[in-house]
Short mmCIF file of C-alpha atoms in Angstrom, two decimals:
data_model
loop_
_atom_site.label_atom_id
_atom_site.label_comp_id
_atom_site.label_asym_id
_atom_site.label_seq_id
_atom_site.Cartn_x
_atom_site.Cartn_y
_atom_site.Cartn_z
CA UNK G 1 -4.92 17.98 5.01
CA UNK G 2 -7.79 19.01 2.84
CA UNK G 3 -8.95 15.56 1.65
CA UNK G 4 -10.88 17.26 -0.87
CA UNK G 5 -7.80 18.28 -2.25
CA UNK G 6 -6.48 14.94 -3.95
CA UNK G 7 -5.35 14.47 -7.17
CA UNK G 8 -4.16 11.90 -9.25
CA UNK G 9 -0.73 13.39 -9.71
CA UNK G 10 1.70 11.50 -11.69
CA UNK G 11 1.53 7.43 -13.59
CA UNK G 12 5.00 6.63 -13.69
CA UNK G 13 8.04 3.44 -14.65
CA UNK G 14 10.19 4.57 -14.41
CA UNK G 15 12.68 6.65 -11.67
CA UNK G 16 13.50 9.78 -14.31
CA UNK G 17 9.68 10.63 -14.26
CA UNK G 18 8.94 11.14 -10.84
CA UNK G 19 7.54 13.80 -8.96
CA UNK G 20 10.31 15.95 -7.15
CA UNK G 21 11.30 14.04 -3.76
CA UNK G 22 9.44 17.38 -2.60
CA UNK G 23 7.04 16.07 -0.97
CA UNK G 24 6.24 12.49 1.83
CA UNK G 25 5.20 9.45 0.16
CA UNK G 26 3.18 6.63 1.65
CA UNK G 27 2.86 3.45 -0.26
CA UNK G 28 0.53 0.64 -0.26
CA UNK G 29 2.26 -2.93 -2.39
CA UNK G 30 0.39 -5.87 -2.18
CA UNK G 31 -1.00 -8.39 -4.27
CA UNK G 32 -3.36 -7.73 -7.83
CA UNK G 33 -6.97 -8.55 -6.25
CA UNK G 34 -6.32 -6.66 -3.28
CA UNK G 35 -8.02 -4.14 -3.19
CA UNK G 36 -5.30 -1.40 -3.18
CA UNK G 37 -7.69 1.01 -5.30
CA UNK G 38 -11.11 0.56 -4.07
CA UNK G 39 -8.56 1.47 -0.18
CA UNK G 40 -6.93 4.24 -1.20
CA UNK G 41 -11.03 5.34 -3.14
CA UNK G 42 -11.34 4.93 1.03
CA UNK G 43 -9.31 6.61 2.35
CA UNK G 44 -9.69 10.63 -0.24
CA UNK G 45 -13.15 9.11 0.65
CA UNK G 46 -13.55 9.64 -3.46
CA UNK G 47 -15.41 7.00 -5.26
CA UNK G 48 -13.30 6.43 -8.52
CA UNK G 49 -9.75 8.95 -7.98
CA UNK G 50 -7.86 5.76 -7.68
CA UNK G 51 -9.27 3.54 -10.68
CA UNK G 52 -10.48 -0.01 -10.39
CA UNK G 53 -10.32 -3.29 -12.10
CA UNK G 54 -12.59 -6.18 -12.11
CA UNK G 55 -9.48 -8.08 -14.05
CA UNK G 56 -7.28 -8.41 -12.10
CA UNK G 57 -3.00 -7.19 -13.44
CA UNK G 58 -4.31 -3.72 -14.92
CA UNK G 59 -2.49 -1.21 -12.39
CA UNK G 60 0.60 -2.05 -14.86
CA UNK G 61 2.09 1.53 -13.03
CA UNK G 62 2.81 3.51 -10.06
CA UNK G 63 0.34 5.95 -10.00
CA UNK G 64 1.41 8.86 -7.33
CA UNK G 65 -1.80 10.90 -5.22
CA UNK G 66 -1.12 14.49 -4.49
CA UNK G 67 -3.21 14.99 -0.89
CA UNK G 68 -3.01 18.80 -0.39
CA UNK G 69 0.47 19.48 -1.05
CA UNK G 70 1.24 17.67 1.87
CA UNK G 71 1.54 13.77 0.42
CA UNK G 72 1.47 11.52 -1.55
CA UNK G 73 0.06 8.18 -1.44
CA UNK G 74 1.76 5.46 -3.94
CA UNK G 75 -0.23 2.60 -5.24
CA UNK G 76 2.48 -0.06 -6.78
CA UNK G 77 1.90 -2.50 -9.24
CA UNK G 78 0.00 -5.61 -7.82
CA UNK G 79 2.25 -8.37 -8.32
CA UNK G 80 1.26 -12.19 -8.09
CA UNK G 81 -1.24 -12.48 -11.14
CA UNK G 82 -0.88 -15.56 -11.91
CA UNK G 83 -2.56 -15.53 -15.43
CA UNK G 84 0.78 -12.67 -17.21
CA UNK G 85 3.59 -14.06 -19.09
CA UNK G 86 7.33 -14.26 -17.23
CA UNK G 87 8.47 -11.48 -19.33
CA UNK G 88 5.45 -8.94 -18.16
CA UNK G 89 5.95 -10.65 -14.04
CA UNK G 90 9.56 -9.23 -14.40
CA UNK G 91 9.30 -6.27 -15.77
CA UNK G 92 6.18 -5.33 -12.37
CA UNK G 93 8.96 -6.47 -10.75
CA UNK G 94 11.32 -3.59 -12.04
CA UNK G 95 9.02 -1.22 -12.09
CA UNK G 96 8.36 -2.07 -8.04
CA UNK G 97 11.69 -2.42 -7.15
CA UNK G 98 13.39 0.65 -8.91
CA UNK G 99 11.07 2.93 -6.71
CA UNK G 100 11.51 0.61 -3.37
CA UNK G 101 15.19 1.18 -3.44
CA UNK G 102 15.63 5.04 -5.23
CA UNK G 103 12.97 6.97 -3.60
CA UNK G 104 14.57 9.37 -0.91
CA UNK G 105 11.86 11.38 0.42
CA UNK G 106 9.53 6.94 0.51
CA UNK G 107 8.53 6.85 4.64
CA UNK G 108 6.89 3.78 4.72
CA UNK G 109 5.37 0.87 2.89
CA UNK G 110 2.09 -0.07 3.41
CA UNK G 111 1.31 -4.45 2.95
CA UNK G 112 -2.19 -5.08 1.82
CA UNK G 113 -3.11 -8.85 2.38
CA UNK G 114 -6.65 -9.95 1.95
CA UNK G 115 -7.91 -11.06 5.24
CA UNK G 116 -9.33 -13.57 4.58
CA UNK G 117 -6.15 -15.90 3.43
CA UNK G 118 -3.28 -16.50 4.77
CA UNK G 119 -0.27 -14.42 2.98
CA UNK G 120 1.37 -15.54 -0.13
CA UNK G 121 4.85 -16.00 -0.79
CA UNK G 122 4.97 -13.24 -2.63
CA UNK G 123 3.72 -11.03 0.58
CA UNK G 124 6.51 -12.61 2.35
CA UNK G 125 8.53 -11.86 0.04
CA UNK G 126 8.05 -8.52 0.37
CA UNK G 127 7.01 -7.97 3.89
CA UNK G 128 10.84 -9.11 4.17
CA UNK G 129 11.99 -6.33 1.50
CA UNK G 130 9.99 -3.91 3.54
CA UNK G 131 11.22 -4.19 7.41
CA UNK G 132 14.76 -5.18 5.82
CA UNK G 133 14.18 -1.43 4.49
CA UNK G 134 14.39 -0.14 7.88
CA UNK G 135 10.04 0.35 7.31
CA UNK G 136 8.07 -0.68 10.51
CA UNK G 137 6.27 -3.57 8.28
CA UNK G 138 2.48 -2.03 9.22
CA UNK G 139 -0.28 -4.55 7.29
CA UNK G 140 -3.49 -3.58 6.29
CA UNK G 141 -5.81 -6.71 5.84
CA UNK G 142 -8.28 -5.99 2.99
CA UNK G 143 -11.89 -6.98 2.41
CA UNK G 144 -12.73 -7.37 6.67
CA UNK G 145 -16.34 -6.88 5.64
CA UNK G 146 -16.73 -10.05 3.68
CA UNK G 147 -15.37 -12.32 7.54
CA UNK G 148 -17.49 -12.27 10.50
CA UNK G 149 -15.36 -10.70 13.28
CA UNK G 150 -14.14 -13.43 15.73
CA UNK G 151 -12.71 -15.38 11.85
CA UNK G 152 -11.05 -11.71 11.37
CA UNK G 153 -9.24 -12.25 15.37
CA UNK G 154 -8.07 -15.64 13.82
CA UNK G 155 -6.79 -14.32 10.57
CA UNK G 156 -4.82 -11.82 12.28
CA UNK G 157 -2.95 -14.20 14.16
CA UNK G 158 -1.93 -16.35 11.02
CA UNK G 159 -1.21 -13.54 9.04
CA UNK G 160 1.26 -13.01 11.58
CA UNK G 161 2.33 -15.90 11.78
CA UNK G 162 3.06 -15.96 8.64
CA UNK G 163 4.77 -13.43 8.14
CA UNK G 164 6.85 -14.02 11.25
CA UNK G 165 5.53 -10.93 12.96
CA UNK G 166 4.88 -10.34 16.26
CA UNK G 167 2.51 -6.95 16.68
CA UNK G 168 -0.20 -8.09 16.13
CA UNK G 169 -1.31 -4.06 17.08
CA UNK G 170 0.09 -3.50 13.40
CA UNK G 171 -1.58 -5.86 11.13
CA UNK G 172 -4.36 -2.93 10.99
CA UNK G 173 -8.62 -5.25 9.29
CA UNK G 174 -9.95 -2.57 6.84
CA UNK G 175 -12.68 -2.80 5.36
CA UNK G 176 -13.71 -0.75 1.94
CA UNK G 177 -17.07 -0.91 1.52
CA UNK G 178 -17.53 -0.40 5.30
CA UNK G 179 -14.89 1.95 6.03
CA UNK G 180 -15.23 1.56 9.44
CA UNK G 181 -11.16 2.40 9.87
CA UNK G 182 -10.39 5.43 7.20
CA UNK G 183 -9.88 7.92 10.65
CA UNK G 184 -7.64 4.80 13.04
CA UNK G 185 -5.59 4.83 9.62
CA UNK G 186 -5.11 8.33 9.18
CA UNK G 187 -4.21 8.87 12.44
CA UNK G 188 -1.50 5.80 11.93
CA UNK G 189 -0.12 7.76 8.75
CA UNK G 190 0.06 11.08 10.92
CA UNK G 191 1.68 9.51 13.37
CA UNK G 192 4.23 8.10 11.13
CA UNK G 193 4.90 11.79 9.66
CA UNK G 194 5.31 13.58 12.82
CA UNK G 195 7.62 11.17 14.02
CA UNK G 196 9.32 11.53 10.38
CA UNK G 197 9.08 15.09 10.78
CA UNK G 198 10.92 14.94 14.56
CA UNK G 199 13.32 13.21 13.29
CA UNK G 200 14.15 14.91 10.34
#
């Protein structure tokens, strides 16, 4: 896969405007301020392919990033931002749920959480959905550059406890600033794609 051939292919809020299901997709879910856009930019070696905002809650669409016509990374709307109306929160939930429940070529959903804090109620609900839908349940613990390595180890255990998952190998500390886990993340994605290719 040539990461230089990455582009924003589609911006959607409804299944009628999704791209064709011709490529495998990996989606990223998380709170509105967890750093999903920064994560995607760092994974693709770009500064602003995925638009970041200083104001949480700005991503209100599903953004499909096409990687060399071989894979799509899918940025789902952030949830859990307090300063929006109940109606808007409900709208975001419908957008996310419709994608997760209807997309046949979706192969994995990664949950992004802030490593500095324990997962929220919405994080727990999303992780439960991910697991019940049959996905692996990989958690990316973002902003790891903001805490010490020893604190990160403690927080990974806390995250596992709150999410009620015993496999801490699937909780990956990540920093979009130092990018020291980019290669490891791509290896995880490669293994997932190879598994699904063999399964299909």
